[in-house]
Amino acid sequence: GPYTLSIGSTGITSSAASGTNTIDSGANLSLGITAVPIVVTTAGHTLVINSLISGTGSGLSVSGAGTLSLTNTGNNFTAGVAVSGGLRLIIPSAGALGSGGLTGLSASTLEVTGGSSAISSALALGGNSAIQLDTTGATFTLGGAVSGNGTLTIAGAGTVALTGPLSGSATFNVASGATFNFNNGAAVLSNAISGAGTFQMNSNLTLSAAVSS
């Protein structure tokens, strides 16, 4: 049967000039601290984790210039995932983020390859970041409080729906082919919206910042 690897403060570092390293589904990863670091150091290099990741009160802090793919939608760690440092994080759906969801996206990209899913976690934005949806018609819902600054680009073929409270000065760039649905019940949106994609909003929303294409 599967074996268990306990991961603590040293975390996991995957380093190569190119190519892919894989942790297969025969290994269950048990997280031992609040924010276990995973670093994929090199652009052009990918770390794929197919195994189940668990840990009560534990989460992941993932970073680096490469790509990390979390494929197991049954992951059940509870403190969520914070992404930074230019990393591209690929998931099939929100289930791969554990029950804690996505807690941070700073100067990095989240790519969602599967169908519609949602997070309810508070999400802090920073730097120039992106959420890319690969499946036409899929919706990725940000149901928790969204805060922070920088620019969030919404790309791909699907919809990012923001239904939770929004604070901070973050701006939103909606790339061609993508849709941004802002439907959190707010009366006023003071964050700038740009891009050639589709912007949908509450019927009673007042825009107090620039909207441009």
PDB file of C-alpha atoms in Angstrom:
ATOM      1  CA  GLY A   1       0.000   0.000   0.000  1.00  0.00           C
ATOM      2  CA  PRO A   2       0.973   3.664  -0.023  1.00  0.00           C
ATOM      3  CA  TYR A   3       3.774   4.804   2.252  1.00  0.00           C
ATOM      4  CA  THR A   4       3.776   8.098   4.176  1.00  0.00           C
ATOM      5  CA  LEU A   5       6.418  10.809   3.956  1.00  0.00           C
ATOM      6  CA  SER A   6       6.387  13.374   6.771  1.00  0.00           C
ATOM      7  CA  ILE A   7       7.375  16.807   5.464  1.00  0.00           C
ATOM      8  CA  GLY A   8       8.473  19.546   7.870  1.00  0.00           C
ATOM      9  CA  SER A   9      10.295  22.865   7.760  1.00  0.00           C
ATOM     10  CA  THR A  10      12.880  21.702   5.216  1.00  0.00           C
ATOM     11  CA  GLY A  11      10.101  21.123   2.726  1.00  0.00           C
ATOM     12  CA  ILE A  12      10.779  19.972  -0.836  1.00  0.00           C
ATOM     13  CA  THR A  13      13.134  21.586  -3.348  1.00  0.00           C
ATOM     14  CA  SER A  14      13.054  20.398  -6.949  1.00  0.00           C
ATOM     15  CA  SER A  15      16.001  21.560  -9.035  1.00  0.00           C
ATOM     16  CA  ALA A  16      16.855  20.774 -12.625  1.00  0.00           C
ATOM     17  CA  ALA A  17      17.670  22.690 -15.775  1.00  0.00           C
ATOM     18  CA  SER A  18      14.575  21.243 -17.472  1.00  0.00           C
ATOM     19  CA  GLY A  19      12.308  18.204 -17.507  1.00  0.00           C
ATOM     20  CA  THR A  20       9.927  16.822 -14.884  1.00  0.00           C
ATOM     21  CA  ASN A  21      10.278  15.245 -11.453  1.00  0.00           C
ATOM     22  CA  THR A  22       7.315  13.249 -10.125  1.00  0.00           C
ATOM     23  CA  ILE A  23       6.190  12.140  -6.661  1.00  0.00           C
ATOM     24  CA  ASP A  24       3.817   9.303  -7.482  1.00  0.00           C
ATOM     25  CA  SER A  25       0.533   8.280  -5.916  1.00  0.00           C
ATOM     26  CA  GLY A  26       2.230   5.544  -3.890  1.00  0.00           C
ATOM     27  CA  ALA A  27       3.504   8.167  -1.432  1.00  0.00           C
ATOM     28  CA  ASN A  28       1.170   9.985   0.947  1.00  0.00           C
ATOM     29  CA  LEU A  29       2.632  13.325   2.032  1.00  0.00           C
ATOM     30  CA  SER A  30       1.918  14.347   5.625  1.00  0.00           C
ATOM     31  CA  LEU A  31       2.557  18.032   6.341  1.00  0.00           C
ATOM     32  CA  GLY A  32       4.065  18.804   9.738  1.00  0.00           C
ATOM     33  CA  ILE A  33       4.023  22.604   9.988  1.00  0.00           C
ATOM     34  CA  THR A  34       1.698  25.472   9.120  1.00  0.00           C
ATOM     35  CA  ALA A  35       3.384  26.397   5.828  1.00  0.00           C
ATOM     36  CA  VAL A  36       5.570  23.662   4.335  1.00  0.00           C
ATOM     37  CA  PRO A  37       7.829  25.138   1.624  1.00  0.00           C
ATOM     38  CA  ILE A  38       7.934  23.622  -1.862  1.00  0.00           C
ATOM     39  CA  VAL A  39      10.373  25.307  -4.241  1.00  0.00           C
ATOM     40  CA  VAL A  40      10.677  24.548  -7.956  1.00  0.00           C
ATOM     41  CA  THR A  41      13.775  26.499  -8.737  1.00  0.00           C
ATOM     42  CA  THR A  42      14.188  26.647 -12.510  1.00  0.00           C
ATOM     43  CA  ALA A  43      12.058  27.952 -15.369  1.00  0.00           C
ATOM     44  CA  GLY A  44      11.348  25.045 -17.705  1.00  0.00           C
ATOM     45  CA  HIS A  45      11.376  22.525 -14.850  1.00  0.00           C
ATOM     46  CA  THR A  46       8.191  20.914 -13.458  1.00  0.00           C
ATOM     47  CA  LEU A  47       7.483  19.041 -10.231  1.00  0.00           C
ATOM     48  CA  VAL A  48       4.364  16.837 -10.365  1.00  0.00           C
ATOM     49  CA  ILE A  49       2.876  15.615  -7.086  1.00  0.00           C
ATOM     50  CA  ASN A  50       0.298  12.867  -7.666  1.00  0.00           C
ATOM     51  CA  SER A  51       0.186  11.735  -4.054  1.00  0.00           C
ATOM     52  CA  LEU A  52      -2.401  12.554  -1.409  1.00  0.00           C
ATOM     53  CA  ILE A  53      -1.321  15.523   0.734  1.00  0.00           C
ATOM     54  CA  SER A  54      -2.741  15.749   4.258  1.00  0.00           C
ATOM     55  CA  GLY A  55      -2.184  17.669   7.473  1.00  0.00           C
ATOM     56  CA  THR A  56      -4.485  19.260  10.040  1.00  0.00           C
ATOM     57  CA  GLY A  57      -3.468  22.880  10.596  1.00  0.00           C
ATOM     58  CA  SER A  58      -0.871  22.557   7.841  1.00  0.00           C
ATOM     59  CA  GLY A  59      -0.545  24.072   4.382  1.00  0.00           C
ATOM     60  CA  LEU A  60       1.870  24.794   1.569  1.00  0.00           C
ATOM     61  CA  SER A  61       4.028  27.794   0.696  1.00  0.00           C
ATOM     62  CA  VAL A  62       5.054  27.199  -2.924  1.00  0.00           C
ATOM     63  CA  SER A  63       7.480  29.309  -4.933  1.00  0.00           C
ATOM     64  CA  GLY A  64      10.198  29.374  -7.578  1.00  0.00           C
ATOM     65  CA  ALA A  65      10.639  30.060 -11.272  1.00  0.00           C
ATOM     66  CA  GLY A  66       9.336  26.655 -12.404  1.00  0.00           C
ATOM     67  CA  THR A  67       6.006  24.814 -12.448  1.00  0.00           C
ATOM     68  CA  LEU A  68       4.313  22.768  -9.720  1.00  0.00           C
ATOM     69  CA  SER A  69       1.427  20.450 -10.583  1.00  0.00           C
ATOM     70  CA  LEU A  70      -0.810  19.165  -7.771  1.00  0.00           C
ATOM     71  CA  THR A  71      -3.004  16.491  -9.339  1.00  0.00           C
ATOM     72  CA  ASN A  72      -4.805  14.892  -6.376  1.00  0.00           C
ATOM     73  CA  THR A  73      -8.228  16.497  -5.894  1.00  0.00           C
ATOM     74  CA  GLY A  74      -8.662  14.571  -2.638  1.00  0.00           C
ATOM     75  CA  ASN A  75      -5.940  16.527  -0.830  1.00  0.00           C
ATOM     76  CA  ASN A  76      -7.158  17.257   2.710  1.00  0.00           C
ATOM     77  CA  PHE A  77      -4.596  19.544   4.342  1.00  0.00           C
ATOM     78  CA  THR A  78      -6.354  22.428   6.022  1.00  0.00           C
ATOM     79  CA  ALA A  79      -4.231  25.621   5.924  1.00  0.00           C
ATOM     80  CA  GLY A  80      -4.336  26.228   2.179  1.00  0.00           C
ATOM     81  CA  VAL A  81      -1.745  27.147  -0.443  1.00  0.00           C
ATOM     82  CA  ALA A  82       0.176  30.411  -0.827  1.00  0.00           C
ATOM     83  CA  VAL A  83       1.887  30.871  -4.214  1.00  0.00           C
ATOM     84  CA  SER A  84       4.744  33.330  -4.799  1.00  0.00           C
ATOM     85  CA  GLY A  85       8.056  33.974  -6.507  1.00  0.00           C
ATOM     86  CA  GLY A  86       6.968  33.512 -10.118  1.00  0.00           C
ATOM     87  CA  LEU A  87       5.748  29.911  -9.760  1.00  0.00           C
ATOM     88  CA  ARG A  88       3.117  28.442 -12.081  1.00  0.00           C
ATOM     89  CA  LEU A  89       0.806  26.216 -10.022  1.00  0.00           C
ATOM     90  CA  ILE A  90      -1.317  23.803 -12.079  1.00  0.00           C
ATOM     91  CA  ILE A  91      -4.369  22.092 -10.574  1.00  0.00           C
ATOM     92  CA  PRO A  92      -7.323  20.192 -12.064  1.00  0.00           C
ATOM     93  CA  SER A  93      -9.740  21.862  -9.647  1.00  0.00           C
ATOM     94  CA  ALA A  94      -9.909  23.565  -6.263  1.00  0.00           C
ATOM     95  CA  GLY A  95      -9.886  20.166  -4.527  1.00  0.00           C
ATOM     96  CA  ALA A  96      -6.136  19.905  -5.115  1.00  0.00           C
ATOM     97  CA  LEU A  97      -5.660  22.928  -2.829  1.00  0.00           C
ATOM     98  CA  GLY A  98      -6.983  21.022   0.189  1.00  0.00           C
ATOM     99  CA  SER A  99      -9.804  22.316   2.356  1.00  0.00           C
ATOM    100  CA  GLY A 100      -7.891  25.545   3.036  1.00  0.00           C
ATOM    101  CA  GLY A 101      -8.084  26.725  -0.574  1.00  0.00           C
ATOM    102  CA  LEU A 102      -5.844  29.377  -2.121  1.00  0.00           C
ATOM    103  CA  THR A 103      -4.599  31.881   0.463  1.00  0.00           C
ATOM    104  CA  GLY A 104      -2.035  33.891  -1.502  1.00  0.00           C
ATOM    105  CA  LEU A 105      -1.120  34.613  -5.130  1.00  0.00           C
ATOM    106  CA  SER A 106       1.861  36.927  -5.491  1.00  0.00           C
ATOM    107  CA  ALA A 107       3.697  37.508  -8.793  1.00  0.00           C
ATOM    108  CA  SER A 108       2.643  33.994  -9.829  1.00  0.00           C
ATOM    109  CA  THR A 109       0.105  32.051 -11.898  1.00  0.00           C
ATOM    110  CA  LEU A 110      -2.650  29.606 -10.972  1.00  0.00           C
ATOM    111  CA  GLU A 111      -3.663  27.416 -13.920  1.00  0.00           C
ATOM    112  CA  VAL A 112      -6.884  25.386 -13.595  1.00  0.00           C
ATOM    113  CA  THR A 113      -7.164  22.611 -16.173  1.00  0.00           C
ATOM    114  CA  GLY A 114     -10.515  21.032 -15.297  1.00  0.00           C
ATOM    115  CA  GLY A 115     -14.136  22.031 -14.858  1.00  0.00           C
ATOM    116  CA  SER A 116     -15.847  24.445 -12.512  1.00  0.00           C
ATOM    117  CA  SER A 117     -14.839  24.636  -8.850  1.00  0.00           C
ATOM    118  CA  ALA A 118     -14.672  27.147  -6.022  1.00  0.00           C
ATOM    119  CA  ILE A 119     -12.665  28.272  -3.019  1.00  0.00           C
ATOM    120  CA  SER A 120     -14.025  29.949   0.102  1.00  0.00           C
ATOM    121  CA  SER A 121     -10.674  30.937   1.606  1.00  0.00           C
ATOM    122  CA  ALA A 122      -9.486  34.506   2.038  1.00  0.00           C
ATOM    123  CA  LEU A 123      -7.083  35.313  -0.817  1.00  0.00           C
ATOM    124  CA  ALA A 124      -4.303  37.916  -0.691  1.00  0.00           C
ATOM    125  CA  LEU A 125      -3.099  39.211  -4.075  1.00  0.00           C
ATOM    126  CA  GLY A 126       0.258  40.821  -4.843  1.00  0.00           C
ATOM    127  CA  GLY A 127       2.490  41.709  -7.774  1.00  0.00           C
ATOM    128  CA  ASN A 128       1.563  40.789 -11.332  1.00  0.00           C
ATOM    129  CA  SER A 129      -0.337  37.513 -11.025  1.00  0.00           C
ATOM    130  CA  ALA A 130      -2.731  35.484 -13.157  1.00  0.00           C
ATOM    131  CA  ILE A 131      -5.501  32.917 -12.990  1.00  0.00           C
ATOM    132  CA  GLN A 132      -5.769  30.896 -16.202  1.00  0.00           C
ATOM    133  CA  LEU A 133      -8.716  28.603 -16.951  1.00  0.00           C
ATOM    134  CA  ASP A 134      -8.034  26.030 -19.658  1.00  0.00           C
ATOM    135  CA  THR A 135     -11.545  24.577 -20.041  1.00  0.00           C
ATOM    136  CA  THR A 136     -14.114  26.452 -22.113  1.00  0.00           C
ATOM    137  CA  GLY A 137     -17.147  27.317 -19.988  1.00  0.00           C
ATOM    138  CA  ALA A 138     -15.493  26.439 -16.664  1.00  0.00           C
ATOM    139  CA  THR A 139     -15.886  28.821 -13.727  1.00  0.00           C
ATOM    140  CA  PHE A 140     -13.433  29.275 -10.861  1.00  0.00           C
ATOM    141  CA  THR A 141     -15.190  31.060  -8.000  1.00  0.00           C
ATOM    142  CA  LEU A 142     -13.404  33.213  -5.436  1.00  0.00           C
ATOM    143  CA  GLY A 143     -15.920  32.971  -2.614  1.00  0.00           C
ATOM    144  CA  GLY A 144     -13.834  34.315   0.257  1.00  0.00           C
ATOM    145  CA  ALA A 145     -12.511  37.785   0.983  1.00  0.00           C
ATOM    146  CA  VAL A 146     -10.064  39.017  -1.677  1.00  0.00           C
ATOM    147  CA  SER A 147      -7.527  41.685  -0.703  1.00  0.00           C
ATOM    148  CA  GLY A 148      -4.155  43.088  -1.708  1.00  0.00           C
ATOM    149  CA  ASN A 149      -2.629  44.996  -4.581  1.00  0.00           C
ATOM    150  CA  GLY A 150      -0.881  44.513  -7.917  1.00  0.00           C
ATOM    151  CA  THR A 151      -2.594  43.283 -11.083  1.00  0.00           C
ATOM    152  CA  LEU A 152      -4.529  40.040 -11.480  1.00  0.00           C
ATOM    153  CA  THR A 153      -4.803  38.885 -15.091  1.00  0.00           C
ATOM    154  CA  ILE A 154      -7.700  36.566 -15.878  1.00  0.00           C
ATOM    155  CA  ALA A 155      -6.809  34.428 -18.890  1.00  0.00           C
ATOM    156  CA  GLY A 156      -7.894  31.363 -20.813  1.00  0.00           C
ATOM    157  CA  ALA A 157     -11.295  30.149 -21.938  1.00  0.00           C
ATOM    158  CA  GLY A 158     -13.349  30.263 -18.743  1.00  0.00           C
ATOM    159  CA  THR A 159     -14.722  32.590 -16.083  1.00  0.00           C
ATOM    160  CA  VAL A 160     -13.317  33.821 -12.796  1.00  0.00           C
ATOM    161  CA  ALA A 161     -16.229  34.780 -10.537  1.00  0.00           C
ATOM    162  CA  LEU A 162     -15.598  37.000  -7.520  1.00  0.00           C
ATOM    163  CA  THR A 163     -18.440  36.601  -5.029  1.00  0.00           C
ATOM    164  CA  GLY A 164     -16.638  37.446  -1.777  1.00  0.00           C
ATOM    165  CA  PRO A 165     -15.753  40.868  -0.341  1.00  0.00           C
ATOM    166  CA  LEU A 166     -13.033  42.822  -2.184  1.00  0.00           C
ATOM    167  CA  SER A 167     -10.617  45.249  -0.526  1.00  0.00           C
ATOM    168  CA  GLY A 168      -7.307  46.812  -1.477  1.00  0.00           C
ATOM    169  CA  SER A 169      -6.059  48.430  -4.673  1.00  0.00           C
ATOM    170  CA  ALA A 170      -5.638  45.383  -6.941  1.00  0.00           C
ATOM    171  CA  THR A 171      -6.506  45.947 -10.596  1.00  0.00           C
ATOM    172  CA  PHE A 172      -7.955  43.321 -12.934  1.00  0.00           C
ATOM    173  CA  ASN A 173      -6.897  42.643 -16.514  1.00  0.00           C
ATOM    174  CA  VAL A 174      -9.281  40.390 -18.442  1.00  0.00           C
ATOM    175  CA  ALA A 175      -7.503  38.836 -21.409  1.00  0.00           C
ATOM    176  CA  SER A 176      -9.234  38.109 -24.710  1.00  0.00           C
ATOM    177  CA  GLY A 177     -11.404  34.984 -24.454  1.00  0.00           C
ATOM    178  CA  ALA A 178     -11.690  35.124 -20.670  1.00  0.00           C
ATOM    179  CA  THR A 179     -14.545  36.397 -18.492  1.00  0.00           C
ATOM    180  CA  PHE A 180     -14.477  38.179 -15.131  1.00  0.00           C
ATOM    181  CA  ASN A 181     -17.775  38.004 -13.248  1.00  0.00           C
ATOM    182  CA  PHE A 182     -17.960  40.461 -10.353  1.00  0.00           C
ATOM    183  CA  ASN A 183     -21.045  39.581  -8.358  1.00  0.00           C
ATOM    184  CA  ASN A 184     -20.415  40.068  -4.639  1.00  0.00           C
ATOM    185  CA  GLY A 185     -23.339  42.376  -3.951  1.00  0.00           C
ATOM    186  CA  ALA A 186     -21.179  45.488  -3.538  1.00  0.00           C
ATOM    187  CA  ALA A 187     -22.671  48.835  -4.503  1.00  0.00           C
ATOM    188  CA  VAL A 188     -19.395  50.358  -5.725  1.00  0.00           C
ATOM    189  CA  LEU A 189     -16.300  48.941  -7.429  1.00  0.00           C
ATOM    190  CA  SER A 190     -13.274  51.217  -7.123  1.00  0.00           C
ATOM    191  CA  ASN A 191     -10.718  48.816  -8.651  1.00  0.00           C
ATOM    192  CA  ALA A 192      -9.700  49.424 -12.279  1.00  0.00           C
ATOM    193  CA  ILE A 193     -10.701  46.887 -14.946  1.00  0.00           C
ATOM    194  CA  SER A 194      -8.905  46.534 -18.287  1.00  0.00           C
ATOM    195  CA  GLY A 195      -8.412  44.092 -21.135  1.00  0.00           C
ATOM    196  CA  ALA A 196     -10.132  42.734 -24.245  1.00  0.00           C
ATOM    197  CA  GLY A 197     -12.085  40.023 -22.413  1.00  0.00           C
ATOM    198  CA  THR A 198     -15.616  40.101 -20.973  1.00  0.00           C
ATOM    199  CA  PHE A 199     -16.508  41.880 -17.729  1.00  0.00           C
ATOM    200  CA  GLN A 200     -19.811  40.997 -16.055  1.00  0.00           C
ATOM    201  CA  MET A 201     -21.088  42.783 -12.957  1.00  0.00           C
ATOM    202  CA  ASN A 202     -23.956  43.243 -10.496  1.00  0.00           C
ATOM    203  CA  SER A 203     -26.847  45.052 -12.141  1.00  0.00           C
ATOM    204  CA  ASN A 204     -26.748  47.753  -9.428  1.00  0.00           C
ATOM    205  CA  LEU A 205     -22.957  48.238  -9.382  1.00  0.00           C
ATOM    206  CA  THR A 206     -21.398  51.697  -9.693  1.00  0.00           C
ATOM    207  CA  LEU A 207     -17.910  51.787 -11.249  1.00  0.00           C
ATOM    208  CA  SER A 208     -15.757  54.494  -9.680  1.00  0.00           C
ATOM    209  CA  ALA A 209     -12.484  53.558 -11.452  1.00  0.00           C
ATOM    210  CA  ALA A 210     -11.399  53.238 -15.058  1.00  0.00           C
ATOM    211  CA  VAL A 211     -12.710  50.452 -17.301  1.00  0.00           C
ATOM    212  CA  SER A 212     -10.694  50.131 -20.495  1.00  0.00           C
ATOM    213  CA  SER A 213      -9.958  47.641 -23.251  1.00  0.00           C
TER     214      SER A 213
END
